[in-house]
Tab-separated table of C-alpha atoms in Angstrom:
chain	number	residue	atom	x	y	z
A	24	MET	CA	-10.931	-28.068	16.052
A	25	ASN	CA	-7.579	-26.456	16.198
A	26	LYS	CA	-8.642	-24.019	13.415
A	27	ASN	CA	-11.543	-22.767	14.818
A	28	TYR	CA	-9.712	-22.097	18.010
A	29	ILE	CA	-7.078	-19.773	15.747
A	30	ILE	CA	-10.054	-18.070	14.127
A	31	LEU	CA	-11.682	-17.036	17.554
A	32	PHE	CA	-8.436	-15.883	18.873
A	33	ILE	CA	-8.032	-13.462	15.881
A	34	LEU	CA	-11.581	-12.133	16.209
A	35	ILE	CA	-10.922	-11.229	19.709
A	36	ILE	CA	-7.418	-10.090	19.749
A	37	ILE	CA	-7.674	-7.887	16.885
A	38	PRO	CA	-10.413	-5.334	17.778
A	39	ILE	CA	-8.367	-4.678	21.176
A	40	ALA	CA	-5.415	-4.024	19.186
A	41	ILE	CA	-6.674	-1.550	16.646
A	42	ASN	CA	-9.570	0.078	18.493
A	43	PRO	CA	-9.249	3.760	18.909
A	44	TYR	CA	-10.417	5.618	21.710
A	45	PRO	CA	-11.664	9.116	22.568
A	46	TRP	CA	-9.703	11.630	24.510
A	47	PRO	CA	-9.561	11.683	28.261
A	48	ILE	CA	-11.044	15.286	28.596
A	49	SER	CA	-14.310	16.379	27.699
A	50	PRO	CA	-15.590	16.960	24.830
A	51	PHE	CA	-14.386	13.092	24.677
A	52	ASN	CA	-15.370	12.903	20.624
A	53	THR	CA	-13.508	16.444	19.956
A	54	GLN	CA	-9.373	16.813	19.227
A	55	HIS	CA	-7.712	18.748	22.153
A	56	PRO	CA	-4.412	20.620	21.727
A	57	ILE	CA	-1.030	18.490	21.609
A	58	THR	CA	1.763	20.009	22.993
A	59	ALA	CA	4.240	17.532	22.834
A	60	THR	CA	4.622	14.573	21.238
A	61	LEU	CA	6.205	10.800	21.869
A	62	GLY	CA	10.044	10.687	21.815
A	63	GLU	CA	11.034	14.246	22.398
A	64	TYR	CA	14.256	15.017	23.992
A	65	ARG	CA	13.876	15.694	27.879
A	66	PRO	CA	16.355	17.381	30.135
A	67	PRO	CA	16.951	16.019	33.571
A	68	TYR	CA	13.625	16.101	35.672
A	69	GLY	CA	13.151	15.543	39.410
A	70	SER	CA	15.246	12.464	39.867
A	71	LEU	CA	15.196	11.633	36.272
A	72	GLY	CA	18.298	12.134	34.134
A	73	LYS	CA	17.859	13.245	30.733
A	74	HIS	CA	15.362	11.063	28.930
A	75	PHE	CA	12.897	10.439	25.935
A	76	HIS	CA	9.496	12.114	26.462
A	77	TRP	CA	7.178	9.024	27.308
A	78	GLY	CA	3.792	10.154	25.839
A	79	VAL	CA	1.949	13.053	24.545
A	80	ASP	CA	1.065	16.408	26.327
A	81	ILE	CA	-2.397	17.481	25.866
A	82	GLY	CA	-2.737	21.167	26.592
A	83	GLU	CA	-5.488	22.143	28.901
A	84	SER	CA	-6.017	24.825	31.704
A	85	ALA	CA	-5.530	23.984	35.506
A	86	GLY	CA	-8.480	22.492	37.168
A	87	VAL	CA	-10.182	20.738	34.081
A	88	SER	CA	-11.387	17.225	34.945
A	89	VAL	CA	-9.430	14.436	33.391
A	90	PHE	CA	-11.237	10.723	32.899
A	91	SER	CA	-10.115	7.469	32.120
A	92	VAL	CA	-10.406	5.967	28.516
A	93	LYS	CA	-10.819	2.518	29.755
A	94	SER	CA	-13.185	1.193	32.521
A	95	GLY	CA	-11.057	-0.779	35.067
A	96	VAL	CA	-9.215	-0.291	38.779
A	97	ILE	CA	-6.869	2.083	40.148
A	98	GLU	CA	-3.558	0.202	39.903
A	99	GLY	CA	-1.022	2.786	40.901
A	100	LYS	CA	-1.364	6.610	42.261
A	101	GLY	CA	1.046	9.162	43.113
A	102	ASN	CA	1.008	12.906	44.124
A	103	GLU	CA	0.201	13.798	40.494
A	104	TYR	CA	-0.423	10.635	38.420
A	105	VAL	CA	-2.821	7.733	38.339
A	106	ILE	CA	-2.419	4.455	36.638
A	107	ILE	CA	-5.415	2.553	34.969
A	108	ASP	CA	-4.767	-0.630	33.126
A	109	ASN	CA	-2.419	0.178	30.308
A	110	TYR	CA	-2.788	4.141	30.705
A	111	ARG	CA	-0.840	6.551	32.729
A	112	TYR	CA	-2.296	10.049	33.702
A	113	VAL	CA	0.246	12.891	34.700
A	114	HIS	CA	0.508	16.217	36.103
A	115	ILE	CA	-2.789	15.951	37.752
A	116	THR	CA	-4.119	15.994	41.347
A	117	PRO	CA	-5.879	12.388	41.628
A	118	LYS	CA	-9.440	12.277	42.884
A	119	VAL	CA	-9.268	8.521	43.334
A	120	ASN	CA	-7.638	5.668	45.408
A	121	ILE	CA	-5.797	2.390	44.756
A	122	GLY	CA	-8.323	-0.160	44.284
A	123	ASP	CA	-11.063	1.874	43.365
A	124	SER	CA	-12.726	0.973	40.164
A	125	VAL	CA	-13.727	3.525	37.700
A	126	ILE	CA	-15.937	3.905	34.675
A	127	ALA	CA	-14.454	5.226	31.314
A	128	PHE	CA	-15.628	9.102	30.515
A	129	VAL	CA	-18.057	8.961	33.585
A	130	ASP	CA	-16.010	8.973	36.753
A	131	THR	CA	-13.267	11.856	37.343
A	132	ILE	CA	-10.069	10.487	38.284
A	133	GLY	CA	-8.002	13.946	38.580
A	134	ILE	CA	-7.756	17.341	37.841
A	135	ILE	CA	-5.216	19.060	35.890
A	136	LYS	CA	-2.527	20.870	38.078
A	137	ASP	CA	-1.748	24.527	37.794
A	138	ILE	CA	1.690	24.376	36.620
A	139	GLY	CA	1.996	27.511	34.561
A	140	THR	CA	0.773	29.144	31.257
A	141	PRO	CA	-1.024	26.271	28.750
A	142	GLY	CA	1.457	25.133	26.457
A	143	SER	CA	4.458	22.595	25.932
A	144	ALA	CA	5.744	23.739	29.460
A	145	GLY	CA	2.660	24.773	30.913
A	146	ASP	CA	-0.676	23.165	32.314
A	147	HIS	CA	-1.031	20.185	30.493
A	148	LEU	CA	-2.391	16.456	30.963
A	149	HIS	CA	0.569	14.144	30.197
A	150	PHE	CA	-1.052	11.016	28.577
A	151	ALA	CA	1.315	7.773	28.219
A	152	GLU	CA	0.025	4.277	26.687
A	153	GLY	CA	1.816	0.961	27.563
A	154	MET	CA	2.925	0.144	31.017
A	155	GLY	CA	5.605	-2.333	32.312
A	156	GLY	CA	8.727	-0.521	31.177
A	157	ILE	CA	9.569	2.220	28.787
A	158	SER	CA	10.120	-0.255	26.215
A	159	ASN	CA	6.259	-0.941	25.893
A	160	ARG	CA	5.071	2.598	25.345
A	161	VAL	CA	3.609	3.276	22.304
A	162	ASN	CA	2.602	6.348	20.376
A	163	PRO	CA	-1.149	7.664	21.598
A	164	LEU	CA	-1.300	9.684	18.180
A	165	ARG	CA	-1.018	6.368	15.970
A	166	THR	CA	-3.925	5.140	14.020
A	167	GLY	CA	-5.983	3.133	16.796
A	168	GLY	CA	-5.033	5.733	19.372
A	169	LEU	CA	-6.716	8.913	20.237
A	170	THR	CA	-9.729	9.841	17.932
A	171	PRO	CA	-10.379	11.888	16.410
A	172	TYR	CA	-7.159	13.433	15.501
A	173	ALA	CA	-5.845	15.356	12.666
A	174	ASP	CA	-2.937	17.428	11.711
A	175	ASN	CA	-1.899	19.336	8.760
A	176	ALA	CA	0.835	21.310	10.128
A	177	MET	CA	4.332	20.865	8.215
A	178	PRO	CA	7.584	19.671	9.915
A	179	ALA	CA	10.679	21.874	9.019
A	180	VAL	CA	14.182	20.954	8.909
A	181	TYR	CA	16.565	23.538	9.375
A	182	GLY	CA	19.661	24.551	7.115
A	183	GLY	CA	22.821	26.329	7.342
A	184	ASN	CA	25.042	25.792	10.800
A	185	ASN	CA	22.038	23.594	12.095
A	186	TYR	CA	22.832	20.810	9.204
A	187	ARG	CA	26.185	19.401	9.856
A	188	PHE	CA	28.515	16.638	9.033
A	189	TYR	CA	30.790	14.865	11.297
A	190	ARG	CA	33.525	12.409	11.156
A	191	HIS	CA	31.973	8.840	12.633
A	192	GLY	CA	32.430	8.842	15.943
A	193	GLU	CA	33.945	12.046	16.775
A	194	ASN	CA	32.825	15.602	17.740
A	195	ASN	CA	34.801	17.616	14.949
A	196	ILE	CA	32.398	19.198	12.223
A	197	ILE	CA	33.691	18.549	8.943
A	198	ALA	CA	33.228	20.482	5.734
A	199	SER	CA	32.972	19.393	2.069
A	200	PRO	CA	34.717	17.429	0.242
A	201	LEU	CA	33.532	14.209	2.742
A	202	TYR	CA	35.124	11.058	2.782
A	203	GLY	CA	35.113	7.814	4.776
A	204	LYS	CA	32.325	7.280	7.397
A	205	VAL	CA	29.895	10.210	8.325
A	206	ASP	CA	27.700	11.399	10.760
A	207	ILE	CA	24.735	13.604	9.938
A	208	LEU	CA	23.332	16.089	12.599
A	209	THR	CA	20.277	18.539	12.035
A	210	LYS	CA	18.015	20.384	13.724
A	211	ALA	CA	14.286	19.691	13.011
A	212	LYS	CA	10.832	20.147	14.592
A	213	ASP	CA	7.362	19.388	13.912
A	214	ALA	CA	4.079	21.653	14.676
A	215	GLN	CA	0.653	20.816	15.670
A	216	SER	CA	-2.460	22.318	14.179
A	217	ASN	CA	-5.925	22.645	16.128
A	218	ASN	CA	-4.438	25.185	18.654
A	219	GLY	CA	-1.421	22.666	19.266
A	220	SER	CA	2.353	23.797	19.909
A	221	PRO	CA	4.430	25.011	16.875
A	222	ILE	CA	7.236	23.570	18.257
A	223	VAL	CA	6.952	19.605	19.055
A	224	GLY	CA	9.491	16.637	18.192
A	225	VAL	CA	8.959	14.803	14.860
A	226	TYR	CA	7.586	11.767	14.180
A	227	ARG	CA	10.416	10.036	11.811
A	228	ILE	CA	13.481	11.122	10.267
A	229	GLY	CA	16.065	9.922	7.631
A	230	TYR	CA	18.055	10.889	4.665
A	231	GLN	CA	18.719	10.109	0.810
A	232	VAL	CA	21.369	11.080	-1.428
A	233	ASN	CA	21.067	12.071	-4.950
A	234	ASP	CA	23.461	12.569	-7.549
A	235	GLU	CA	24.178	16.007	-9.561
A	236	ALA	CA	21.803	14.744	-12.269
A	237	GLY	CA	19.157	14.222	-9.598
A	238	LYS	CA	19.338	10.442	-9.735
A	239	THR	CA	18.656	8.918	-6.330
A	240	ILE	CA	21.980	6.984	-5.217
A	241	LEU	CA	21.145	6.241	-1.767
A	242	PRO	CA	17.403	5.634	-1.545
A	243	TYR	CA	15.567	7.550	1.762
A	244	THR	CA	17.021	5.817	4.635
A	245	GLU	CA	15.112	6.035	7.975
A	246	ASN	CA	15.813	4.581	11.329
A	247	ILE	CA	14.621	7.085	13.728
A	248	LYS	CA	10.649	6.446	14.194
A	249	PHE	CA	8.543	7.053	17.167
A	250	ASP	CA	6.016	4.267	17.332
A	251	ASN	CA	8.017	3.628	20.952
A	252	VAL	CA	10.863	4.928	22.878
A	253	ASN	CA	12.752	1.634	22.830
A	254	GLY	CA	16.367	3.223	22.455
A	255	ILE	CA	19.310	5.169	23.560
A	256	LEU	CA	18.564	8.839	23.837
A	257	ASP	CA	22.284	9.765	22.993
A	258	SER	CA	22.075	7.827	19.992
A	259	VAL	CA	19.289	10.021	18.634
A	260	TYR	CA	19.706	13.500	19.998
A	261	GLY	CA	22.811	15.966	19.724
A	262	SER	CA	24.030	17.870	23.020
A	263	GLU	CA	22.523	21.006	21.855
A	264	SER	CA	18.875	19.481	22.127
A	265	ASP	CA	16.723	20.917	25.202
A	266	ILE	CA	12.979	21.130	25.504
A	267	SER	CA	12.071	23.196	22.524
A	268	ASN	CA	15.354	22.643	19.932
A	269	TYR	CA	15.555	19.107	18.769
A	270	TYR	CA	18.835	17.988	16.975
A	271	TYR	CA	18.529	14.777	15.624
A	272	TRP	CA	21.676	12.098	14.635
A	273	VAL	CA	20.059	11.491	11.421
A	274	THR	CA	22.468	8.833	10.413
A	275	ASN	CA	21.692	6.669	13.746
A	276	ALA	CA	18.880	4.565	15.024
A	277	LEU	CA	16.104	4.262	17.521
A	278	SER	CA	17.380	1.163	18.795
A	279	ALA	CA	18.789	-0.539	21.900
A	280	ASN	CA	21.240	-2.300	19.751
A	281	ASN	CA	23.450	-1.401	16.693
A	282	CYS	CA	22.031	1.934	17.127
A	283	TYR	CA	25.508	4.284	16.371
A	284	ARG	CA	25.284	4.058	12.456
A	285	TYR	CA	26.827	6.341	9.783
A	286	TRP	CA	26.999	6.988	6.075
A	287	ASN	CA	29.827	5.152	4.802
A	288	THR	CA	30.486	7.514	1.683
A	289	LYS	CA	33.538	5.001	0.874
A	290	LEU	CA	31.408	1.666	0.616
A	291	LYS	CA	31.991	-0.905	-2.000
A	292	SER	CA	29.230	-1.209	-4.425
A	293	GLY	CA	26.590	-3.777	-3.491
A	294	GLN	CA	27.223	-4.013	0.225
A	295	ASN	CA	24.739	-2.954	3.412
A	296	TRP	CA	25.601	0.067	5.086
A	297	ASN	CA	28.246	-1.437	7.358
A	298	GLY	CA	30.061	-3.127	4.651
A	299	VAL	CA	33.413	-3.135	3.497
A	300	ASP	CA	35.050	-0.219	1.944
A	301	ALA	CA	35.938	0.039	-2.020
A	302	ILE	CA	39.483	-0.018	-3.084
A	303	ILE	CA	39.046	1.773	-6.150
A	304	ASN	CA	36.566	4.651	-7.401
A	305	SER	CA	35.009	2.593	-10.089
A	306	ASP	CA	33.922	0.034	-7.239
A	307	ALA	CA	32.311	2.272	-4.978
A	308	GLU	CA	28.757	2.684	-4.453
A	309	TYR	CA	29.104	6.172	-4.356
A	310	PRO	CA	31.656	7.079	-6.672
A	311	ASP	CA	33.751	10.867	-6.273
A	312	GLY	CA	31.968	13.538	-7.209
A	313	GLU	CA	29.191	16.159	-6.394
A	314	TYR	CA	25.899	14.908	-4.227
A	315	ARG	CA	23.184	16.333	-2.860
A	316	VAL	CA	22.186	14.688	0.760
A	317	TRP	CA	18.592	15.711	1.722
A	318	VAL	CA	17.119	15.342	5.097
A	319	LEU	CA	13.582	14.562	5.443
A	320	ALA	CA	10.885	14.655	8.175
A	321	TYR	CA	7.488	13.471	8.737
A	322	ASP	CA	4.743	14.087	11.206
A	323	ILE	CA	2.411	10.810	12.062
A	324	LYS	CA	0.062	11.762	9.571
A	325	GLY	CA	2.557	11.885	6.959
A	326	ASN	CA	3.111	15.498	6.284
A	327	GLY	CA	6.411	16.781	5.316
A	328	GLY	CA	9.527	15.193	3.486
A	329	ASP	CA	8.443	17.199	0.332
A	330	THR	CA	11.546	17.936	-1.682
A	331	LEU	CA	9.890	19.932	-4.025
A	332	ASN	CA	8.393	22.886	-2.062
A	333	GLN	CA	10.993	21.908	0.996
A	334	HIS	CA	8.406	21.067	3.539
A	335	GLY	CA	9.962	19.097	6.165
A	336	ALA	CA	13.002	18.679	3.913
A	337	GLU	CA	16.310	20.349	3.460
A	338	TYR	CA	19.601	19.652	1.524
A	339	LYS	CA	23.645	20.299	1.346
A	340	ASP	CA	25.493	19.815	-1.697
A	341	ILE	CA	28.715	18.017	-1.403
A	342	ILE	CA	31.495	16.672	-2.723
A	343	LEU	CA	33.003	13.146	-1.877
A	344	ASP	CA	36.749	12.749	-2.267
A	345	ASN	CA	37.646	9.195	-1.232
A	346	PHE	CA	39.816	7.717	-4.066
A	347	LEU	CA	42.997	8.634	-5.647
A	348	PRO	CA	42.961	9.670	-9.388
A	349	GLU	CA	43.194	6.686	-11.392
A	350	ILE	CA	44.546	6.285	-15.059
A	351	SER	CA	42.339	3.710	-16.731
A	352	ASN	CA	44.070	3.637	-20.021
A	353	ILE	CA	47.109	5.029	-21.912
A	354	PHE	CA	47.100	4.892	-25.255
A	355	GLY	CA	47.705	6.712	-28.915
A	356	CYS	CA	51.438	6.377	-29.113
A	357	TYR	CA	53.483	9.289	-31.264
A	358	LYS	CA	56.856	10.248	-31.847
A	359	LYS	CA	56.656	12.766	-29.209
A	360	GLY	CA	54.106	11.757	-26.830
A	361	PHE	CA	50.772	9.663	-25.796
A	362	SER	CA	47.337	10.083	-24.376
A	363	ILE	CA	46.163	9.318	-21.211
A	364	ARG	CA	42.453	8.412	-20.152
A	365	TYR	CA	41.429	9.047	-16.543
A	366	SER	CA	38.421	7.321	-15.109
A	367	GLU	CA	36.592	10.059	-14.092
A	368	VAL	CA	36.326	13.998	-15.452
A	369	MET	CA	39.735	15.812	-14.138
A	370	ASN	CA	39.821	19.221	-12.794
A	371	TYR	CA	40.950	21.065	-16.196
A	372	ASN	CA	43.641	23.433	-14.633
A	373	SER	CA	45.133	20.623	-12.408
A	374	ALA	CA	45.363	17.737	-14.948
A	375	MET	CA	47.273	20.174	-17.658
A	376	ASN	CA	49.835	21.627	-15.119
A	377	ILE	CA	53.203	19.891	-16.230
A	378	ALA	CA	54.510	19.803	-12.946
A	379	ASN	CA	51.794	17.260	-11.744
A	380	TYR	CA	53.440	14.517	-14.040
A	381	THR	CA	56.736	12.804	-13.736
A	382	LEU	CA	58.077	10.893	-16.900
A	383	SER	CA	61.149	8.618	-17.350
A	384	LYS	CA	62.402	5.608	-18.940
A	385	ALA	CA	61.973	2.539	-16.939
A	386	GLY	CA	65.107	1.972	-14.624
A	387	SER	CA	66.445	5.437	-14.841
A	388	PHE	CA	65.420	8.457	-12.818
A	389	THR	CA	66.265	11.071	-15.533
A	390	PRO	CA	63.142	12.733	-16.379
A	391	ILE	CA	61.945	13.128	-19.683
A	392	TYR	CA	60.707	16.760	-20.436
A	393	ILE	CA	57.221	17.249	-21.011
A	394	ASP	CA	56.667	19.952	-23.304
A	395	TYR	CA	52.489	20.675	-22.802
A	396	ILE	CA	49.528	18.939	-22.044
A	397	THR	CA	46.205	19.347	-23.902
A	398	GLN	CA	42.849	18.488	-23.184
A	399	ASP	CA	40.900	16.402	-25.592
A	400	LYS	CA	38.250	18.451	-27.507
A	401	PHE	CA	35.546	15.794	-27.430
A	402	ASP	CA	36.507	13.773	-24.337
A	403	PRO	CA	37.117	15.570	-20.996
A	404	GLN	CA	38.717	12.415	-19.271
A	405	VAL	CA	41.362	12.353	-22.146
A	406	PHE	CA	44.595	14.499	-22.065
A	407	HIS	CA	47.376	14.308	-24.621
A	408	ILE	CA	51.075	14.595	-23.276
A	409	ILE	CA	53.564	15.773	-25.744
A	410	THR	CA	57.515	15.491	-24.833
A	411	SER	CA	60.261	17.278	-26.022
A	412	GLN	CA	62.031	14.392	-27.474
A	413	GLU	CA	61.243	11.473	-29.381
A	414	MET	CA	59.840	8.230	-27.361
A	415	GLY	CA	61.444	4.773	-28.553
A	416	TYR	CA	60.021	1.678	-28.196
A	417	ILE	CA	60.963	0.993	-24.575
A	418	ASP	CA	59.414	1.118	-21.253
A	419	TYR	CA	58.517	3.899	-19.213
A	420	ASN	CA	57.679	5.246	-15.900
A	421	LEU	CA	54.617	7.717	-15.351
A	422	SER	CA	54.022	9.127	-11.953
A	423	LEU	CA	51.607	11.876	-10.970
A	424	ASN	CA	52.063	14.172	-8.238
A	425	ASN	CA	49.230	15.944	-6.387
A	426	VAL	CA	46.797	15.550	-9.339
A	427	LYS	CA	43.451	16.439	-8.293
A	428	ASP	CA	40.141	15.235	-10.196
A	429	PHE	CA	37.000	17.334	-10.135
A	430	GLY	CA	36.410	19.062	-6.787
A	431	LYS	CA	39.338	17.194	-5.146
A	432	LYS	CA	41.211	19.033	-2.397
A	433	ARG	CA	43.046	16.790	-0.410
A	434	GLY	CA	46.380	16.724	-2.565
A	435	LEU	CA	46.583	12.756	-2.984
A	436	THR	CA	49.606	11.635	-4.650
A	437	PRO	CA	49.092	8.464	-6.616
A	438	ASN	CA	51.818	6.757	-8.514
A	439	PHE	CA	51.156	4.548	-11.534
A	440	PRO	CA	53.668	1.417	-13.023
A	441	TYR	CA	55.647	1.385	-16.063
A	442	PHE	CA	54.010	1.365	-19.763
A	443	SER	CA	55.717	0.395	-22.586
A	444	SER	CA	55.355	2.537	-25.590
A	445	SER	CA	55.705	-0.412	-28.113
A	446	THR	CA	52.057	-1.899	-26.730
A	447	LEU	CA	50.675	1.471	-27.340
A	448	ILE	CA	47.392	1.441	-29.407
């Protein structure tokens, strides 16, 4: 008996949730121009402060009749809006009163007001689905919403000064090399085909990181997706955003909680995005080196995110510099010298600069003069240090001063403990 009730419930509910509906403007089964999308940045308007755009704009001329997409009773009415069931029709002159019954696609509920030239800021019907609070607004362009709806225009992500890195939680732009927790801010837009606007907000946006060989190190990470507008505006949009320029905090999330996120370039391997930092380079999820950071934007039909043709995709090449250079091994004792292996490829000129090394006997501050340094012909991580005097079987201290690995520019000064020439291999 209970199973029968469950099956009946599913059969009734699912059609309501997924059935698409025609357009609220005649001809009803023909697509009309979309001039703004759900989730766009909006500056203060009337009594509203800055806010998300809570629906879609359908660009039509003043005087065009507007119809309800669902039969029902007029539940709300203002100077320029009407509410019927789960739908709100805005920027219209109402032709109905609260309590009136209307038949979908038959009864005119209002006509579009004259507010300017047709377009994103001109004559249009603002159509919103989902009442009872902003968190309940859903995207009318989704599958199961307005139909027919097609779009083959490509989103765009801007490069140059419109693609920037920031220290997390700060307003200071930072340049490569990057380190620590980083925020990414990027200008992006979508466009609408079928006579729609060439500038609308994107449906979703995220980022991924590839190493210098092209291997994906951080898979595509997306926390901004406008299925709804249940989030904090400032966590999604940068301060330069306005009605037609959209700057997205790509590393943040469209969420009411835990929305101010970041890319931790110093993350320990195997940790979640907000996990602990690595202590040494070899334990890092993103070891120091060269990377390509892609920002990918998509529309609701899946257009964009094309790194091959750079449609809805833009990148910046950066260097990560989080860790001190490491000597992973000291070996090859000679009468007048020894060899060292770094944990990563070193900057050739810096690693061969004699002034960067200090060698002394353990317990003594008297330096041992280094005659010259050579890089191994077959292994660029290995350098041979030749001294001017013979090294006996005693302990030595080796210090590095301002040694920089490949791409490092921060002038870090790591020091290493003593080693014994008698244990060298």
